[in-house]
XYZ file of C-alpha atoms in Angstrom:
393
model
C -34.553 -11.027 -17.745
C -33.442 -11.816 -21.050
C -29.569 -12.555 -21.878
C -27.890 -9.942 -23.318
C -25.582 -10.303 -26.376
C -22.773 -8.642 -25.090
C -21.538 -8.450 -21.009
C -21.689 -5.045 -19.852
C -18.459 -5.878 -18.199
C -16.309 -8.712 -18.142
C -16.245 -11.549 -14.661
C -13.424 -11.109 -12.947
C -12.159 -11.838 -9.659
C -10.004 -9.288 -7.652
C -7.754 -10.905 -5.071
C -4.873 -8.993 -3.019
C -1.586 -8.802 -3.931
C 0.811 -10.146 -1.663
C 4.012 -9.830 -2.005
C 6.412 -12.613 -1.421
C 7.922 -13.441 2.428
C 11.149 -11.174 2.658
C 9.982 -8.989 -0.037
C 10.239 -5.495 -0.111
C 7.848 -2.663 -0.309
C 7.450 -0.465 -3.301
C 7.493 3.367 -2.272
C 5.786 3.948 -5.732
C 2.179 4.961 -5.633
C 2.467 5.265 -2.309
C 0.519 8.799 -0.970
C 2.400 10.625 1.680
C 0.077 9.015 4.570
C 0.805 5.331 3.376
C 4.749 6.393 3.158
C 4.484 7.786 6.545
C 2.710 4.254 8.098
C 5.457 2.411 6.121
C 8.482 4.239 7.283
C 7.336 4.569 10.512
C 6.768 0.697 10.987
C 10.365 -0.139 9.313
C 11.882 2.063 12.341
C 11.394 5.690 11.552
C 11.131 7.684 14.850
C 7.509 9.036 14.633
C 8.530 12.594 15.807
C 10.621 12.421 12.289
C 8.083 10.660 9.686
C 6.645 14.288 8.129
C 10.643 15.125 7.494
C 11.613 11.931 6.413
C 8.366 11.386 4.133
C 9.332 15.053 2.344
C 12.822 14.188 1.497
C 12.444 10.855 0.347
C 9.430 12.139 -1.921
C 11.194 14.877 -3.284
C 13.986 12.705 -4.450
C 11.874 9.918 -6.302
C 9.400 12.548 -7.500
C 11.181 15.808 -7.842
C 14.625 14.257 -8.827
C 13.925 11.153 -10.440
C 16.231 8.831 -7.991
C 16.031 5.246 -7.765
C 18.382 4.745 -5.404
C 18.518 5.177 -1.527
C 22.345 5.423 -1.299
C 21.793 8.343 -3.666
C 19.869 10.569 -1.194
C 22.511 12.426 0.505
C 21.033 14.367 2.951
C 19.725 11.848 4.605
C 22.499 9.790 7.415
C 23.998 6.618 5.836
C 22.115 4.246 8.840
C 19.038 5.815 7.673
C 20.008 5.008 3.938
C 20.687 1.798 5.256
C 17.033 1.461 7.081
C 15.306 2.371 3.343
C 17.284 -0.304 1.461
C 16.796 -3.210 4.058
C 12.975 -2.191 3.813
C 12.156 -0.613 0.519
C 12.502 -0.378 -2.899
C 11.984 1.974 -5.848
C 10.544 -0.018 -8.327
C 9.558 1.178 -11.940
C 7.863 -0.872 -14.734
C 9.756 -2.729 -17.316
C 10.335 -1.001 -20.622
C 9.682 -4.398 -23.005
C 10.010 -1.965 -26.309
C 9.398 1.682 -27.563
C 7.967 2.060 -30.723
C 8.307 5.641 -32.237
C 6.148 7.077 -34.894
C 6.328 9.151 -37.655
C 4.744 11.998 -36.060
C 6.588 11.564 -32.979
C 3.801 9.408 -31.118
C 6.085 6.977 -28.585
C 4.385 4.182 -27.459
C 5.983 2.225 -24.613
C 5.004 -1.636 -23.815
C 5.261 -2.226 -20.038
C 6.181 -5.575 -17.943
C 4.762 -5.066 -14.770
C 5.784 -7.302 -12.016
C 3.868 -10.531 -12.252
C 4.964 -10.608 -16.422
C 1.615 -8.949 -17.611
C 2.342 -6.074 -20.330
C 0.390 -2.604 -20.703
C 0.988 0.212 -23.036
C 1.082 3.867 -22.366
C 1.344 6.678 -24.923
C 3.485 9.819 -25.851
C 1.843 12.256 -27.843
C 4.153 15.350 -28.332
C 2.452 18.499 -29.891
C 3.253 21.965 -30.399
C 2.372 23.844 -27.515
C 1.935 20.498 -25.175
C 3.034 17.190 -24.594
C 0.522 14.321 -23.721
C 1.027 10.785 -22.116
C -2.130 8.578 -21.992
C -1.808 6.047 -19.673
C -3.927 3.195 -18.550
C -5.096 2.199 -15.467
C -6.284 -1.882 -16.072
C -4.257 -5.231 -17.835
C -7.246 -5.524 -20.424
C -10.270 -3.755 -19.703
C -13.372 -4.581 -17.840
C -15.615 -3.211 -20.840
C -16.433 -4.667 -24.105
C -17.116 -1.506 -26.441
C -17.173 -3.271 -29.673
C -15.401 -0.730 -31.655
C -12.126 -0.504 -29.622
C -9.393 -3.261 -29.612
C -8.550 -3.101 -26.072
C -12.035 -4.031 -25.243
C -11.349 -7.364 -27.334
C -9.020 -8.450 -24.850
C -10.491 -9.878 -21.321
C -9.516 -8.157 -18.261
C -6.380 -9.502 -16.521
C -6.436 -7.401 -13.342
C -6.624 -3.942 -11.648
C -2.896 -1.764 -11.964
C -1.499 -1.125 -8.830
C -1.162 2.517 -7.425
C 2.662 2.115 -8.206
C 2.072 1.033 -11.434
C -0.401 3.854 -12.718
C 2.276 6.276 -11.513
C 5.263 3.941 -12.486
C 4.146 4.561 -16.661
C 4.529 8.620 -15.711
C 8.326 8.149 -14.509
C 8.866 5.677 -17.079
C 8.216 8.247 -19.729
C 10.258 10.680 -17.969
C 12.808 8.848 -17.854
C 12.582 8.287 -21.813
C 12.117 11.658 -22.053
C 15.256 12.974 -19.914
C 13.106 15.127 -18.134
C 14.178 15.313 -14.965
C 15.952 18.046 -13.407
C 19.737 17.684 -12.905
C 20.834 18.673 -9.644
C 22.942 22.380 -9.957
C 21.435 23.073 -13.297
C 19.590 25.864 -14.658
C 15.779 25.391 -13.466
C 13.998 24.897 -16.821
C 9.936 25.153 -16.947
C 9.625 23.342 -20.043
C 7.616 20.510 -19.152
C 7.702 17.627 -22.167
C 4.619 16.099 -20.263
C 2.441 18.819 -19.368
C -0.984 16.527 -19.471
C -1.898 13.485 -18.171
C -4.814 11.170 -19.765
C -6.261 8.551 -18.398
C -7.558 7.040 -21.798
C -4.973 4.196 -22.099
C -6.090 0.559 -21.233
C -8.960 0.070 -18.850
C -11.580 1.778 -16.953
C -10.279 4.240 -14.538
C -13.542 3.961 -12.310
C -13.321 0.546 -12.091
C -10.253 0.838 -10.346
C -11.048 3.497 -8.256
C -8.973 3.663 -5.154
C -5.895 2.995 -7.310
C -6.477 5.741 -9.620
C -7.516 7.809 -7.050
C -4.437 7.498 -4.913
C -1.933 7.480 -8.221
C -3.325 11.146 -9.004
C -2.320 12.256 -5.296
C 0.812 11.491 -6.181
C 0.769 13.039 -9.556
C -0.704 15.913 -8.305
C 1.195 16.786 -5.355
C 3.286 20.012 -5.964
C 6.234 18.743 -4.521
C 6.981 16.691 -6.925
C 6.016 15.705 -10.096
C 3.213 18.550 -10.042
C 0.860 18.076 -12.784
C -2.097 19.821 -11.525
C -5.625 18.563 -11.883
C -6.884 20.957 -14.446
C -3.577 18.711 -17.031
C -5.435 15.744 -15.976
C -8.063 13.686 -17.635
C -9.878 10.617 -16.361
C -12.070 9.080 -19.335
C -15.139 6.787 -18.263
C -17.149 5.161 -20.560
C -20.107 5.998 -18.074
C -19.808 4.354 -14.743
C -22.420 6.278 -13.182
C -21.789 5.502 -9.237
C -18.435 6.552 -8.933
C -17.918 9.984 -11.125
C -19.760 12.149 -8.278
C -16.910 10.211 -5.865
C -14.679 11.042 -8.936
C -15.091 14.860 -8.329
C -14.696 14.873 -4.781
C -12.127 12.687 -4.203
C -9.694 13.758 -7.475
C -11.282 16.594 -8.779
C -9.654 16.199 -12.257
C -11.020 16.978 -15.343
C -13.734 14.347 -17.008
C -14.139 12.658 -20.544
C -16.919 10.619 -21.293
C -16.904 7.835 -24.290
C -20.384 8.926 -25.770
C -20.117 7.624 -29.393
C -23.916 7.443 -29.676
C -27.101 9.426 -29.395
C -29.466 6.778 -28.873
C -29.337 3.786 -26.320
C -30.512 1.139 -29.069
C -27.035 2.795 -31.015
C -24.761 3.226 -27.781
C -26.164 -0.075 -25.901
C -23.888 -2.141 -28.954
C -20.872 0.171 -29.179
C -20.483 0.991 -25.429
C -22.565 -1.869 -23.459
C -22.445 -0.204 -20.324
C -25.153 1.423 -21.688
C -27.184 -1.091 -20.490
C -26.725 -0.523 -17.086
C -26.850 3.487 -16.718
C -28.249 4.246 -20.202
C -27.884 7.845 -21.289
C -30.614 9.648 -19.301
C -28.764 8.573 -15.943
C -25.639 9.373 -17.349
C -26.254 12.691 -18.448
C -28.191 13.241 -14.886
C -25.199 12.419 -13.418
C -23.003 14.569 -15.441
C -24.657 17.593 -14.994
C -23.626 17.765 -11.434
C -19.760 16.902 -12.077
C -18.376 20.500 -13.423
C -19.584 22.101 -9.830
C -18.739 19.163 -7.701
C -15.276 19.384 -9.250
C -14.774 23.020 -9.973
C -14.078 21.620 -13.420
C -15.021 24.182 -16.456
C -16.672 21.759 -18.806
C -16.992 18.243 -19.581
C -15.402 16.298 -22.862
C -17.304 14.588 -24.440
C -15.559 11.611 -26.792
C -17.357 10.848 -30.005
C -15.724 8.734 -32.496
C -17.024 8.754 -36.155
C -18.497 5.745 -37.532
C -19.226 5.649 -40.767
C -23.524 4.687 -41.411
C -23.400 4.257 -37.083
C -23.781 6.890 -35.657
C -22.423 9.552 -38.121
C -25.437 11.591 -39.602
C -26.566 15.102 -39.519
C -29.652 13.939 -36.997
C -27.066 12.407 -34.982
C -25.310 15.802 -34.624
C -28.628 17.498 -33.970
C -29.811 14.749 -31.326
C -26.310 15.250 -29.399
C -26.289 18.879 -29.232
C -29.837 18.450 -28.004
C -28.921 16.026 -25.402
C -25.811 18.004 -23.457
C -27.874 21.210 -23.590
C -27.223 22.905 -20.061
C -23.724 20.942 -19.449
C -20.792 22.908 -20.118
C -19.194 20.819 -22.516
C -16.766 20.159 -25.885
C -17.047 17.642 -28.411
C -14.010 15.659 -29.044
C -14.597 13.550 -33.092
C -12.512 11.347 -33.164
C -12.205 9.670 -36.613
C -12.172 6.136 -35.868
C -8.690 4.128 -35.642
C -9.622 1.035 -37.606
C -7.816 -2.186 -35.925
C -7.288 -5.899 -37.670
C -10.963 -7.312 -37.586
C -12.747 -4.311 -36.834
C -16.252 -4.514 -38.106
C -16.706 -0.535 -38.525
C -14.832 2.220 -40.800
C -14.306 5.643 -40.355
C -16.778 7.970 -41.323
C -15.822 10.349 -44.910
C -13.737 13.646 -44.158
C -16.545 15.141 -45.454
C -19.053 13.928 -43.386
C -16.781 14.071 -40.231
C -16.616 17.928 -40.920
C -20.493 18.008 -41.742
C -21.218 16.649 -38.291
C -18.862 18.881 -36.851
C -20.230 21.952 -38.374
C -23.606 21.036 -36.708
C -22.317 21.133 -32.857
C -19.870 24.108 -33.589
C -23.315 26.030 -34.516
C -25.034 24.815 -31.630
C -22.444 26.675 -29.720
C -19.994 23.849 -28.640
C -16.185 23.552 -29.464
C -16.228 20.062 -31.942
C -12.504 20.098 -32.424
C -11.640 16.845 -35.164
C -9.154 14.646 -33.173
C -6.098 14.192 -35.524
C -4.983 10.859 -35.452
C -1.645 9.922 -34.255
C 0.788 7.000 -33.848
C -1.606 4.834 -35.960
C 2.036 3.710 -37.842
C 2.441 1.937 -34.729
C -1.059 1.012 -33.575
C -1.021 3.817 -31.081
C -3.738 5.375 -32.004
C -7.206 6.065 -29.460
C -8.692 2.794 -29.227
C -5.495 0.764 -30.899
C -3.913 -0.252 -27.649
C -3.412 -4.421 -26.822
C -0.587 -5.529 -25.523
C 1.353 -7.536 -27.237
C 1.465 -11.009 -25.148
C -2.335 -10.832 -25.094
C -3.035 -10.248 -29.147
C -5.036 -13.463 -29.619
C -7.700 -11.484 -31.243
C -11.351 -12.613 -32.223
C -12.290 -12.691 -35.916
C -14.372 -9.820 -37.683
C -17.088 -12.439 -37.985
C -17.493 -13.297 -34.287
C -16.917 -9.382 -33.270
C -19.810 -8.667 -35.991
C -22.071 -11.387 -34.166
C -21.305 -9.837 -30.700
C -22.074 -6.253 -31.211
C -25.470 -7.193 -33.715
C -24.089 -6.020 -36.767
């Protein structure tokens, strides 16, 4: 086997978190069967564990409460019990940068001093957070800065969910207790398009969106959420059946010599085994189409045969085209394809039947843009020439 000039994903070892001796336990990311083991073993009579598990969810996901003494209906001993055993513990906000078009992009401490970034996109009839599910990213997709910076580690269930309350918080969305109930909901969708690679972090992910999901709480449901592989063929059948949200897929090219250099993982489950795949995912999931990501590079992967070749390949998946015009980054080696020839390309799939909606970008004031995110204490960046000399250009 030859070597290959870029890793299809990065080494990395995964070792358990423990926390220190006396430490307490985060109720965060936990799903209601973990909270139930945990409460039980810190004391909670087991006859009493469903009760106790729905009031202590409702208040951290419903009302927004951090802490125990807080939760009034429950008996001050039992207030007690949660505070010598628990905590509620939320990811530091380091800074929020806010654009010019609104875009808020928050840079998170998690608790061992590693940073990640999540984003607020408000829009008229919506409001977006993308948030990210690795430190780094396993991946090395040559035309996105995150994938310039080496994978740290996997997020923590806790932490996936901890960027969601984070932003309400920022937000003021929660509900106040006696107030008018108000169905406005500033985040209405959930992305999954932020640092990382969901499906390499599956359980995490998976359990995060339980919580997410659950309608007693912060009840997004899974048709507002959006998990975004770059192809990681095992897991998106498991990704159906066991979180059932809605699917993007980072295409980008319509020919493995092309997408093996902008998304390596190509060279592991090129596209014939990931479109395979995909075909299955809509009725596994119940899901009405697939998105599919396509960012425009200009002389890449940009022409009017590349349109033709990508309409040609989804044929039979329910699907839209997302363009994305690319968000250039300091040492990119690519540029972003003409206007003219974005809306050329476009005009090609819209024809062929599929939605091709052009992505406006957003937040790129503030480097908050699709594929902008790094965070900040791990911006030693690689120079356009050795990028270049990774990805064959």
């Amino acid at each position: 086997m030859t070597d290959l000039p870029t890793p299809i994903t990065q080494d990395v070892l995964t070792l358990p978190r423990k926390l220190p001796d006396g430490g307490k336990l985060n109720l965060v990311g936990l799903t209601r069967e973990e909270m139930r083991d945990a409460l039980i073993a810190a004391g909670t009579p087991e006859r009493q564990a469903k009760m106790r598990v729905g009031q202590v969810w409702q208040w951290i996901y419903h009302w927004g409460v951090r802490d125990f003494a807080a939760m009034t209906n429950l008996a001050k001993d039992y207030r007690a019990l949660l505070e010598a055993h628990f905590e509620i513990a939320l990811p530091e906000v380091v800074t929020c940068q806010v654009s010019m078009d609104g875009t808020r992009k928050y840079l998170l401490r998690i608790a061992d001093g590693h940073e990640v970034e999540a984003v607020y996109i408000p829009e008229e009839n919506r409001g977006t957070l993308c948030i990210s599910s690795q430190v780094g990213c396993t991946l090395t997709c040559s035309f996105c800065h995150t994938g310039t910076q080496k994978l740290v580690r996997n997020l923590t269930a806790g932490e996936i969910v901890g960027q969601v309350m984070v932003a309400r918080d920022d937000l003021g969305e929660w509900p106040q207790p006696g107030a008018p109930k108000d169905e406005t909901r500033l985040i209405s969708n959930v992305v999954l398009m932020g640092m990382g690679e969901p499906l390499y972090n599956f359980d995490n992910v998976r359990n995060a969106m339980k919580v997410v999901m659950d309608g007693e709480g912060l009840t997004l449901s899974r048709r507002r959420i959006t998990l975004s592989t770059s192809g990681v063929v095992p897991e998106i059948a498991r990704a159906a059946e066991e979180i059932g949200c809605l699917l993007a897929v980072s295409f980008h090219a319509t020919t493995d010599a092309v997408r093996d250099k902008l998304v390596p993982i190509n060279k592991r489950w090129n596209i014939a085994t990931l479109l395979d795949t995909l075909r299955d995912y809509p009725r596994l999931s119940n899901s009405e189409r697939i998105t599919f990501e396509y960012v425009m590079l200009k002389g890449v992967n940009d022409s009017d045969e590349d349109a033709r070749r990508l309409v040609k390949l989804i044929r039979g998946i329910p699907a839209k085209i997302n363009l994305i015009p690319f968000n250039e980054w300091p040492g990119s080696p690519y540029q972003r394809s003409d206007w003219e020839r974005i809306e050329a390309f476009a005009d090609i799939v819209y024809k062929a039947g599929y939605a091709a909606p052009i992505r406006t970008p957003r937040g790129e004031d503030i480097m908050a843009a699709c594929g902008q995110l790094k965070s900040a204490t791990e911006r030693a960046r690689k120079s356009a020439a050795q990028i270049a000399a990774e990805t064959g250009l």
